Amino acid sequence: MREIKILCSSDWHLDSPFEGLSASKAGLRRNEQSELLETFVQLARQERVDLVLLGGDLLSSRCSCYETGETLVRALRGIDAPVFIAPGESDAYTPRCPYACLRLSENVHVFTDSEITCAELPELGVRVFGAAHTGNTAPTLDGFCAVKADGFYNLLCLYGEYGLEMSGIDFASLGGRHSASGLKKVGDTWYSYSGCPQGRSFEECGERYVSIVRLSENGCSAEQHSLGGRQYKTLEVDVTGREPLIALHTSIPDDTLSDIYRIVLTGECAAAPDLNALHASLAELFFDVKLVDRTKLSHSIWDKAQEDTLRGIFLRKLREKYDNTDDLREKEMIGRAARWGLSALDNGKEVAAHENK
């Protein structure tokens, strides 16, 4: 049997709400998802893949807007290879889902039943097994074993977690994990989760990938390919002994303009960082930026509790509460209250946090 080349992906979540971004930036990100589809098609053409396996959750919901479904269908039509889709939890196959309502091109096959079915491609020497999430019913491999046939590879396209040891499958492309697993093997079955092709939140930081898998009688190999696009990134900055603004500007890497950052302030400081002022100073350096205050109370701050001032009275009352509890979380909250209270007393205004998680 000749080597076959398979492009694998899943978890696109087209039409995502992109919560946390402004309405205009969220709209731009959804448009960029459509551009991502075109990049995916170009990769399939450039690499001359034999077939494409898509392991579900291509849409953010089974009720995604009609235009998004049309964009997906139009893009897949441009791939010069058979495409197989195994609907997942978010894009489950139902009579009213986009897969059922839109006219798919001849090269696209959608699995529509929760029971495992098979599509045979004699010209490629492959049999593709798969199934769909259908609303409340999820596929299962219980009791399933693909019979080996001379001259054919057994492939599997599914969304979810499955035991593959006795499946009779040569290679399984799986969806449902947003981080790439790399190529793995259990029993005689190779498998991989290619992960989502582009991040949509800070739970999906860094570069994301699709996979090109080569399967032959000699074994299996996989390459990760980035489709580019904006990335979510997290940066920690220790502000101990430094002005937060200076600490931030000396810690930010180059080329941040296209990406979405969460900057976490750590270390010790006497006064709570003014996140609003810091954000105003940094906003133009990023596509979007969130600031998180995780700094701790500087021990020297309690020295001011001896002052015969409003500040001293405020600190003495909080220090009493601080000393009378063994709960670390409560101590942290009291320390934060002390810093924010001092900021309000010193600045004569309330300081609003962007994020305090």
mmCIF file of C-alpha atoms in Angstrom:
data_model
loop_
_atom_site.group_PDB
_atom_site.id
_atom_site.type_symbol
_atom_site.label_atom_id
_atom_site.label_comp_id
_atom_site.label_asym_id
_atom_site.label_seq_id
_atom_site.Cartn_x
_atom_site.Cartn_y
_atom_site.Cartn_z
ATOM 1 C CA MET A 1 0.000 0.000 0.000
ATOM 2 C CA ARG A 2 1.267 3.453 -0.849
ATOM 3 C CA GLU A 3 1.791 6.241 1.661
ATOM 4 C CA ILE A 4 -1.207 8.503 2.189
ATOM 5 C CA LYS A 5 -1.119 12.090 3.373
ATOM 6 C CA ILE A 6 -3.901 13.284 5.705
ATOM 7 C CA LEU A 7 -4.676 16.839 6.838
ATOM 8 C CA CYS A 8 -6.267 16.767 10.312
ATOM 9 C CA SER A 9 -7.997 19.511 12.263
ATOM 10 C CA SER A 10 -10.922 20.183 14.607
ATOM 11 C CA ASP A 11 -12.392 22.670 17.076
ATOM 12 C CA TRP A 12 -12.540 25.725 14.819
ATOM 13 C CA HIS A 13 -15.604 27.138 16.639
ATOM 14 C CA LEU A 14 -16.534 29.490 13.816
ATOM 15 C CA ASP A 15 -18.891 32.267 14.942
ATOM 16 C CA SER A 16 -17.343 32.397 18.421
ATOM 17 C CA PRO A 17 -18.553 35.332 20.548
ATOM 18 C CA PHE A 18 -14.989 36.260 21.619
ATOM 19 C CA GLU A 19 -16.161 37.347 25.036
ATOM 20 C CA GLY A 20 -13.903 39.883 26.708
ATOM 21 C CA LEU A 21 -13.294 41.838 23.502
ATOM 22 C CA SER A 22 -15.213 44.918 22.428
ATOM 23 C CA ALA A 23 -18.015 44.362 19.914
ATOM 24 C CA SER A 24 -15.927 45.797 17.066
ATOM 25 C CA LYS A 25 -12.856 43.698 17.878
ATOM 26 C CA ALA A 26 -14.961 40.564 18.369
ATOM 27 C CA GLY A 27 -16.509 41.158 14.936
ATOM 28 C CA LEU A 28 -13.062 41.546 13.419
ATOM 29 C CA ARG A 29 -11.938 38.286 15.030
ATOM 30 C CA ARG A 30 -14.929 36.436 13.536
ATOM 31 C CA ASN A 31 -14.015 37.794 10.105
ATOM 32 C CA GLU A 32 -10.465 36.593 10.644
ATOM 33 C CA GLN A 33 -11.789 33.095 11.276
ATOM 34 C CA SER A 34 -13.097 33.117 7.706
ATOM 35 C CA GLU A 35 -9.638 34.116 6.497
ATOM 36 C CA LEU A 36 -8.260 31.210 8.514
ATOM 37 C CA LEU A 37 -10.402 28.864 6.426
ATOM 38 C CA GLU A 38 -8.783 30.152 3.251
ATOM 39 C CA THR A 39 -5.333 29.568 4.727
ATOM 40 C CA PHE A 40 -6.384 26.020 5.611
ATOM 41 C CA VAL A 41 -7.521 25.393 2.024
ATOM 42 C CA GLN A 42 -4.252 26.782 0.663
ATOM 43 C CA LEU A 43 -2.290 24.433 2.931
ATOM 44 C CA ALA A 44 -4.304 21.449 1.690
ATOM 45 C CA ARG A 45 -3.519 22.418 -1.900
ATOM 46 C CA GLN A 46 0.160 23.187 -1.340
ATOM 47 C CA GLU A 47 0.753 19.936 0.502
ATOM 48 C CA ARG A 48 -1.340 17.944 -2.002
ATOM 49 C CA VAL A 49 -3.002 15.956 0.740
ATOM 50 C CA ASP A 50 -4.936 12.823 -0.133
ATOM 51 C CA LEU A 51 -7.796 13.513 2.247
ATOM 52 C CA VAL A 52 -8.926 15.763 5.104
ATOM 53 C CA LEU A 53 -10.324 14.611 8.463
ATOM 54 C CA LEU A 54 -12.185 17.186 10.585
ATOM 55 C CA GLY A 55 -13.021 16.009 14.098
ATOM 56 C CA GLY A 56 -15.960 18.203 15.020
ATOM 57 C CA ASP A 57 -16.835 21.540 16.634
ATOM 58 C CA LEU A 58 -16.133 23.405 13.406
ATOM 59 C CA LEU A 59 -19.031 25.699 14.335
ATOM 60 C CA SER A 60 -19.558 27.351 17.708
ATOM 61 C CA SER A 61 -23.119 26.037 17.919
ATOM 62 C CA ARG A 62 -25.568 23.948 15.926
ATOM 63 C CA CYS A 63 -27.499 27.207 15.359
ATOM 64 C CA SER A 64 -24.598 29.177 13.866
ATOM 65 C CA CYS A 65 -25.683 31.804 11.391
ATOM 66 C CA TYR A 66 -26.407 30.700 7.830
ATOM 67 C CA GLU A 67 -23.671 32.929 6.392
ATOM 68 C CA THR A 68 -21.013 31.205 8.511
ATOM 69 C CA GLY A 69 -22.174 27.811 7.269
ATOM 70 C CA GLU A 70 -22.007 29.063 3.688
ATOM 71 C CA THR A 71 -18.461 30.326 4.238
ATOM 72 C CA LEU A 72 -17.443 26.917 5.581
ATOM 73 C CA VAL A 73 -19.060 25.042 2.682
ATOM 74 C CA ARG A 74 -17.501 27.368 0.129
ATOM 75 C CA ALA A 75 -14.047 26.923 1.621
ATOM 76 C CA LEU A 76 -14.227 23.115 1.754
ATOM 77 C CA ARG A 77 -15.369 23.061 -1.869
ATOM 78 C CA GLY A 78 -11.944 24.478 -2.763
ATOM 79 C CA ILE A 79 -10.046 21.474 -1.398
ATOM 80 C CA ASP A 80 -8.933 19.029 -4.101
ATOM 81 C CA ALA A 81 -9.377 15.985 -1.867
ATOM 82 C CA PRO A 82 -12.153 14.144 -0.004
ATOM 83 C CA VAL A 83 -13.161 15.863 3.247
ATOM 84 C CA PHE A 84 -14.768 14.001 6.171
ATOM 85 C CA ILE A 85 -16.530 15.756 9.050
ATOM 86 C CA ALA A 86 -17.516 14.098 12.339
ATOM 87 C CA PRO A 87 -19.831 16.624 14.063
ATOM 88 C CA GLY A 88 -19.031 17.255 17.727
ATOM 89 C CA GLU A 89 -20.906 18.635 20.713
ATOM 90 C CA SER A 90 -21.095 22.262 19.505
ATOM 91 C CA ASP A 91 -22.005 21.428 15.907
ATOM 92 C CA ALA A 92 -24.023 18.256 16.552
ATOM 93 C CA TYR A 93 -25.884 16.843 13.568
ATOM 94 C CA THR A 94 -29.623 17.535 13.728
ATOM 95 C CA PRO A 95 -32.288 17.987 11.016
ATOM 96 C CA ARG A 96 -31.889 21.781 11.274
ATOM 97 C CA CYS A 97 -28.144 22.058 11.670
ATOM 98 C CA PRO A 98 -26.087 23.833 8.973
ATOM 99 C CA TYR A 99 -24.700 20.516 7.699
ATOM 100 C CA ALA A 100 -28.270 19.353 6.964
ATOM 101 C CA CYS A 101 -29.507 22.641 5.475
ATOM 102 C CA LEU A 102 -26.606 23.648 3.254
ATOM 103 C CA ARG A 103 -25.681 22.079 -0.065
ATOM 104 C CA LEU A 104 -22.320 20.408 0.449
ATOM 105 C CA SER A 105 -19.958 19.822 -2.445
ATOM 106 C CA GLU A 106 -19.328 16.279 -3.660
ATOM 107 C CA ASN A 107 -15.913 16.096 -1.994
ATOM 108 C CA VAL A 108 -17.416 16.622 1.493
ATOM 109 C CA HIS A 109 -18.861 13.754 3.536
ATOM 110 C CA VAL A 110 -20.544 14.460 6.883
ATOM 111 C CA PHE A 111 -21.198 11.595 9.267
ATOM 112 C CA THR A 112 -24.826 11.968 10.320
ATOM 113 C CA ASP A 113 -25.450 9.038 12.680
ATOM 114 C CA SER A 114 -24.219 8.350 16.203
ATOM 115 C CA GLU A 115 -23.481 4.761 15.109
ATOM 116 C CA ILE A 116 -20.133 4.166 13.422
ATOM 117 C CA THR A 117 -20.419 4.025 9.623
ATOM 118 C CA CYS A 118 -17.810 3.595 6.929
ATOM 119 C CA ALA A 119 -16.991 5.325 3.643
ATOM 120 C CA GLU A 120 -14.702 3.396 1.308
ATOM 121 C CA LEU A 121 -12.296 5.095 -1.078
ATOM 122 C CA PRO A 122 -10.778 2.341 -3.272
ATOM 123 C CA GLU A 123 -8.747 4.823 -5.317
ATOM 124 C CA LEU A 124 -6.852 5.823 -2.158
ATOM 125 C CA GLY A 125 -6.903 2.437 -0.496
ATOM 126 C CA VAL A 126 -8.617 3.778 2.633
ATOM 127 C CA ARG A 127 -11.773 3.140 4.574
ATOM 128 C CA VAL A 128 -12.883 6.072 6.715
ATOM 129 C CA PHE A 129 -14.957 5.270 9.791
ATOM 130 C CA GLY A 130 -16.791 7.923 11.741
ATOM 131 C CA ALA A 131 -19.909 9.033 13.562
ATOM 132 C CA ALA A 132 -21.623 12.199 14.741
ATOM 133 C CA HIS A 133 -22.837 13.683 17.961
ATOM 134 C CA THR A 134 -26.579 13.968 17.348
ATOM 135 C CA GLY A 135 -27.957 16.288 19.981
ATOM 136 C CA ASN A 136 -28.146 14.233 23.164
ATOM 137 C CA THR A 137 -26.527 11.118 21.675
ATOM 138 C CA ALA A 138 -22.757 10.705 21.553
ATOM 139 C CA PRO A 139 -20.889 8.090 19.496
ATOM 140 C CA THR A 140 -19.384 5.059 21.195
ATOM 141 C CA LEU A 141 -16.779 2.495 20.224
ATOM 142 C CA ASP A 142 -18.123 -0.144 22.599
ATOM 143 C CA GLY A 143 -17.951 -3.456 20.760
ATOM 144 C CA PHE A 144 -16.551 -1.830 17.609
ATOM 145 C CA CYS A 145 -13.666 -3.364 15.710
ATOM 146 C CA ALA A 146 -12.861 -2.487 12.111
ATOM 147 C CA VAL A 147 -12.084 -5.589 10.077
ATOM 148 C CA LYS A 148 -8.775 -5.437 8.231
ATOM 149 C CA ALA A 149 -9.055 -5.607 4.447
ATOM 150 C CA ASP A 150 -6.188 -6.267 2.050
ATOM 151 C CA GLY A 151 -4.987 -3.111 0.332
ATOM 152 C CA PHE A 152 -6.848 -0.732 2.691
ATOM 153 C CA TYR A 153 -5.936 1.449 5.656
ATOM 154 C CA ASN A 154 -8.615 1.832 8.333
ATOM 155 C CA LEU A 155 -9.014 5.473 9.377
ATOM 156 C CA LEU A 156 -11.240 6.947 12.077
ATOM 157 C CA CYS A 157 -12.603 10.482 12.399
ATOM 158 C CA LEU A 158 -14.387 11.249 15.697
ATOM 159 C CA TYR A 159 -14.974 13.886 18.344
ATOM 160 C CA GLY A 160 -14.299 12.853 21.935
ATOM 161 C CA GLU A 161 -12.318 10.449 24.129
ATOM 162 C CA TYR A 162 -12.268 6.791 23.137
ATOM 163 C CA GLY A 163 -10.467 3.554 23.906
ATOM 164 C CA LEU A 164 -8.718 2.548 20.689
ATOM 165 C CA GLU A 165 -6.655 -0.491 21.783
ATOM 166 C CA MET A 166 -8.841 -3.107 20.055
ATOM 167 C CA SER A 167 -10.459 -0.888 17.422
ATOM 168 C CA GLY A 168 -8.747 -2.294 14.334
ATOM 169 C CA ILE A 169 -7.999 1.299 13.267
ATOM 170 C CA ASP A 170 -4.637 2.209 11.738
ATOM 171 C CA PHE A 171 -4.918 5.958 12.418
ATOM 172 C CA ALA A 172 -7.543 8.021 14.282
ATOM 173 C CA SER A 173 -7.953 11.786 13.959
ATOM 174 C CA LEU A 174 -9.830 13.026 17.030
ATOM 175 C CA GLY A 175 -11.408 16.311 18.087
ATOM 176 C CA GLY A 176 -12.475 17.752 21.401
ATOM 177 C CA ARG A 177 -9.127 18.824 22.823
ATOM 178 C CA HIS A 178 -8.009 22.366 22.099
ATOM 179 C CA SER A 179 -4.328 21.579 22.650
ATOM 180 C CA ALA A 180 -2.444 19.375 20.207
ATOM 181 C CA SER A 181 -1.538 15.962 21.600
ATOM 182 C CA GLY A 182 1.120 15.076 19.087
ATOM 183 C CA LEU A 183 1.150 11.653 17.478
ATOM 184 C CA LYS A 184 0.525 8.807 19.934
ATOM 185 C CA LYS A 185 0.027 5.063 19.729
ATOM 186 C CA VAL A 186 -2.063 2.611 21.716
ATOM 187 C CA GLY A 187 -2.010 -1.037 20.720
ATOM 188 C CA ASP A 188 -1.707 -1.078 16.936
ATOM 189 C CA THR A 189 -3.518 2.252 16.515
ATOM 190 C CA TRP A 190 -1.871 5.603 15.901
ATOM 191 C CA TYR A 191 -3.937 8.636 16.905
ATOM 192 C CA SER A 192 -3.711 12.378 17.462
ATOM 193 C CA TYR A 193 -5.672 15.404 18.613
ATOM 194 C CA SER A 194 -4.595 18.259 16.364
ATOM 195 C CA GLY A 195 -6.155 20.866 18.671
ATOM 196 C CA CYS A 196 -7.783 24.129 17.637
ATOM 197 C CA PRO A 197 -6.106 26.013 14.761
ATOM 198 C CA GLN A 198 -6.324 29.410 16.455
ATOM 199 C CA GLY A 199 -6.781 30.559 20.053
ATOM 200 C CA ARG A 200 -10.025 32.188 21.171
ATOM 201 C CA SER A 201 -9.247 32.870 24.833
ATOM 202 C CA PHE A 202 -6.443 32.867 27.383
ATOM 203 C CA GLU A 203 -7.091 29.152 27.884
ATOM 204 C CA GLU A 204 -5.671 28.715 24.362
ATOM 205 C CA CYS A 205 -2.473 30.730 24.561
ATOM 206 C CA GLY A 206 0.362 30.657 22.070
ATOM 207 C CA GLU A 207 0.653 29.256 18.590
ATOM 208 C CA ARG A 208 -1.923 26.669 17.521
ATOM 209 C CA TYR A 209 -1.725 24.078 14.777
ATOM 210 C CA VAL A 210 -3.257 21.686 12.303
ATOM 211 C CA SER A 211 -1.550 18.354 11.562
ATOM 212 C CA ILE A 212 -0.427 16.593 8.419
ATOM 213 C CA VAL A 213 -0.115 12.866 9.007
ATOM 214 C CA ARG A 214 1.707 10.431 6.748
ATOM 215 C CA LEU A 215 0.595 6.818 7.029
ATOM 216 C CA SER A 216 2.375 3.927 5.307
ATOM 217 C CA GLU A 217 3.115 0.281 5.845
ATOM 218 C CA ASN A 218 6.335 1.381 7.535
ATOM 219 C CA GLY A 219 4.563 3.413 10.213
ATOM 220 C CA CYS A 220 3.095 6.837 10.867
ATOM 221 C CA SER A 221 4.503 10.362 11.220
ATOM 222 C CA ALA A 222 2.991 13.786 11.829
ATOM 223 C CA GLU A 223 3.938 17.423 11.254
ATOM 224 C CA GLN A 224 2.380 20.448 12.917
ATOM 225 C CA HIS A 225 1.556 23.415 10.694
ATOM 226 C CA SER A 226 0.628 26.850 11.991
ATOM 227 C CA LEU A 227 -2.029 28.791 10.095
ATOM 228 C CA GLY A 228 -0.823 32.028 11.686
ATOM 229 C CA GLY A 229 -3.150 34.724 12.990
ATOM 230 C CA ARG A 230 -3.463 36.474 16.327
ATOM 231 C CA GLN A 231 -2.330 34.764 19.477
ATOM 232 C CA TYR A 232 -3.384 34.971 23.111
ATOM 233 C CA LYS A 233 -0.397 35.394 25.427
ATOM 234 C CA THR A 234 0.186 35.778 29.165
ATOM 235 C CA LEU A 235 3.044 37.795 30.634
ATOM 236 C CA GLU A 236 3.996 38.056 34.327
ATOM 237 C CA VAL A 237 5.766 41.214 35.498
ATOM 238 C CA ASP A 238 7.305 41.540 38.978
ATOM 239 C CA VAL A 239 6.923 45.140 40.154
ATOM 240 C CA THR A 240 8.744 44.737 43.485
ATOM 241 C CA GLY A 241 10.796 47.873 44.154
ATOM 242 C CA ARG A 242 9.867 49.415 40.798
ATOM 243 C CA GLU A 243 7.294 51.783 39.457
ATOM 244 C CA PRO A 244 4.680 49.532 37.763
ATOM 245 C CA LEU A 245 4.668 51.593 34.554
ATOM 246 C CA ILE A 246 8.453 51.379 34.180
ATOM 247 C CA ALA A 247 8.417 47.671 35.041
ATOM 248 C CA LEU A 248 5.799 47.044 32.372
ATOM 249 C CA HIS A 249 7.426 49.029 29.594
ATOM 250 C CA THR A 250 10.793 47.343 30.193
ATOM 251 C CA SER A 251 9.230 43.853 30.221
ATOM 252 C CA ILE A 252 6.963 43.948 27.182
ATOM 253 C CA PRO A 253 8.461 42.085 24.186
ATOM 254 C CA ASP A 254 8.606 43.475 20.665
ATOM 255 C CA ASP A 255 5.874 42.869 18.081
ATOM 256 C CA THR A 256 2.871 42.768 20.413
ATOM 257 C CA LEU A 257 0.594 44.878 18.224
ATOM 258 C CA SER A 258 -1.254 41.964 16.618
ATOM 259 C CA ASP A 259 -1.769 39.871 19.733
ATOM 260 C CA ILE A 260 -4.036 39.728 22.778
ATOM 261 C CA TYR A 261 -2.200 39.880 26.092
ATOM 262 C CA ARG A 262 -3.004 39.261 29.723
ATOM 263 C CA ILE A 263 -0.365 40.950 31.874
ATOM 264 C CA VAL A 264 -0.208 39.742 35.473
ATOM 265 C CA LEU A 265 1.411 42.087 37.983
ATOM 266 C CA THR A 266 3.231 40.214 40.767
ATOM 267 C CA GLY A 267 5.573 41.031 43.632
ATOM 268 C CA GLU A 268 5.168 43.395 46.581
ATOM 269 C CA CYS A 269 4.080 47.008 46.593
ATOM 270 C CA ALA A 270 2.664 49.394 49.168
ATOM 271 C CA ALA A 271 -0.077 50.883 47.014
ATOM 272 C CA ALA A 272 -2.388 49.116 44.617
ATOM 273 C CA PRO A 273 -1.306 49.647 41.004
ATOM 274 C CA ASP A 274 -3.604 52.030 39.139
ATOM 275 C CA LEU A 275 -4.768 49.578 36.473
ATOM 276 C CA ASN A 276 -6.807 52.183 34.612
ATOM 277 C CA ALA A 277 -3.816 54.479 34.187
ATOM 278 C CA LEU A 278 -1.548 51.584 33.239
ATOM 279 C CA HIS A 279 -4.055 50.315 30.678
ATOM 280 C CA ALA A 280 -4.334 53.760 29.106
ATOM 281 C CA SER A 281 -0.560 53.862 28.728
ATOM 282 C CA LEU A 282 -0.328 50.370 27.198
ATOM 283 C CA ALA A 283 -3.490 49.939 25.121
ATOM 284 C CA GLU A 284 -2.025 51.096 21.796
ATOM 285 C CA LEU A 285 0.766 48.516 21.997
ATOM 286 C CA PHE A 286 -1.613 45.554 21.646
ATOM 287 C CA PHE A 287 -4.652 44.401 19.712
ATOM 288 C CA ASP A 288 -6.125 44.026 23.205
ATOM 289 C CA VAL A 289 -4.672 43.850 26.709
ATOM 290 C CA LYS A 290 -6.007 42.831 30.122
ATOM 291 C CA LEU A 291 -4.261 43.703 33.389
ATOM 292 C CA VAL A 292 -4.426 41.456 36.440
ATOM 293 C CA ASP A 293 -3.280 42.619 39.881
ATOM 294 C CA ARG A 294 -1.716 39.786 41.853
ATOM 295 C CA THR A 295 0.702 41.912 43.825
ATOM 296 C CA LYS A 296 0.964 41.399 47.581
ATOM 297 C CA LEU A 297 1.018 43.787 50.479
ATOM 298 C CA SER A 298 4.454 45.143 51.297
ATOM 299 C CA HIS A 299 5.223 44.432 54.957
ATOM 300 C CA SER A 300 6.440 47.984 55.484
ATOM 301 C CA ILE A 301 2.928 49.277 54.850
ATOM 302 C CA TRP A 302 1.881 48.315 58.391
ATOM 303 C CA ASP A 303 4.451 50.758 59.819
ATOM 304 C CA LYS A 304 2.036 53.547 58.975
ATOM 305 C CA ALA A 305 -0.504 52.003 61.329
ATOM 306 C CA GLN A 306 1.259 53.898 64.159
ATOM 307 C CA GLU A 307 0.435 57.262 62.627
ATOM 308 C CA ASP A 308 -2.111 59.421 64.452
ATOM 309 C CA THR A 309 -3.988 60.013 61.199
ATOM 310 C CA LEU A 310 -6.995 58.717 59.313
ATOM 311 C CA ARG A 311 -4.555 56.523 57.423
ATOM 312 C CA GLY A 312 -3.193 55.129 60.690
ATOM 313 C CA ILE A 313 -6.658 54.413 62.127
ATOM 314 C CA PHE A 314 -7.640 52.662 58.875
ATOM 315 C CA LEU A 315 -4.534 50.477 58.927
ATOM 316 C CA ARG A 316 -4.814 49.617 62.634
ATOM 317 C CA LYS A 317 -8.339 48.274 62.187
ATOM 318 C CA LEU A 318 -7.300 46.181 59.192
ATOM 319 C CA ARG A 319 -4.140 44.967 60.933
ATOM 320 C CA GLU A 320 -6.264 43.707 63.819
ATOM 321 C CA LYS A 321 -8.385 41.672 61.410
ATOM 322 C CA TYR A 322 -5.245 40.486 59.595
ATOM 323 C CA ASP A 323 -3.630 39.209 62.805
ATOM 324 C CA ASN A 324 -6.815 37.500 64.019
ATOM 325 C CA THR A 325 -7.271 35.181 61.059
ATOM 326 C CA ASP A 326 -5.349 32.141 59.887
ATOM 327 C CA ASP A 327 -7.196 31.984 56.581
ATOM 328 C CA LEU A 328 -4.628 32.813 53.878
ATOM 329 C CA ARG A 329 -7.294 33.872 51.412
ATOM 330 C CA GLU A 330 -8.821 36.230 53.959
ATOM 331 C CA LYS A 331 -5.372 37.652 54.743
ATOM 332 C CA GLU A 332 -4.896 38.286 51.022
ATOM 333 C CA MET A 333 -8.229 40.091 50.811
ATOM 334 C CA ILE A 334 -7.415 42.218 53.865
ATOM 335 C CA GLY A 335 -4.038 43.099 52.395
ATOM 336 C CA ARG A 336 -5.667 44.069 49.128
ATOM 337 C CA ALA A 337 -8.229 46.180 51.007
ATOM 338 C CA ALA A 338 -5.382 47.981 52.780
ATOM 339 C CA ARG A 339 -3.582 48.796 49.526
ATOM 340 C CA TRP A 340 -6.739 49.903 47.740
ATOM 341 C CA GLY A 341 -7.865 51.926 50.717
ATOM 342 C CA LEU A 342 -4.539 53.734 50.881
ATOM 343 C CA SER A 343 -4.710 54.431 47.158
ATOM 344 C CA ALA A 344 -8.146 55.966 47.642
ATOM 345 C CA LEU A 345 -6.917 58.051 50.598
ATOM 346 C CA ASP A 346 -3.778 59.191 48.800
ATOM 347 C CA ASN A 347 -5.373 59.884 45.427
ATOM 348 C CA GLY A 348 -8.731 61.049 46.670
ATOM 349 C CA LYS A 349 -10.531 58.823 44.182
ATOM 350 C CA GLU A 350 -11.615 55.261 43.680
ATOM 351 C CA VAL A 351 -9.326 53.062 41.604
ATOM 352 C CA ALA A 352 -11.166 50.484 39.472
ATOM 353 C CA ALA A 353 -9.583 47.119 38.674
ATOM 354 C CA HIS A 354 -9.638 45.580 35.225
ATOM 355 C CA GLU A 355 -9.314 42.055 36.488
ATOM 356 C CA ASN A 356 -8.498 40.586 39.878
ATOM 357 C CA LYS A 357 -8.455 36.828 39.391
#
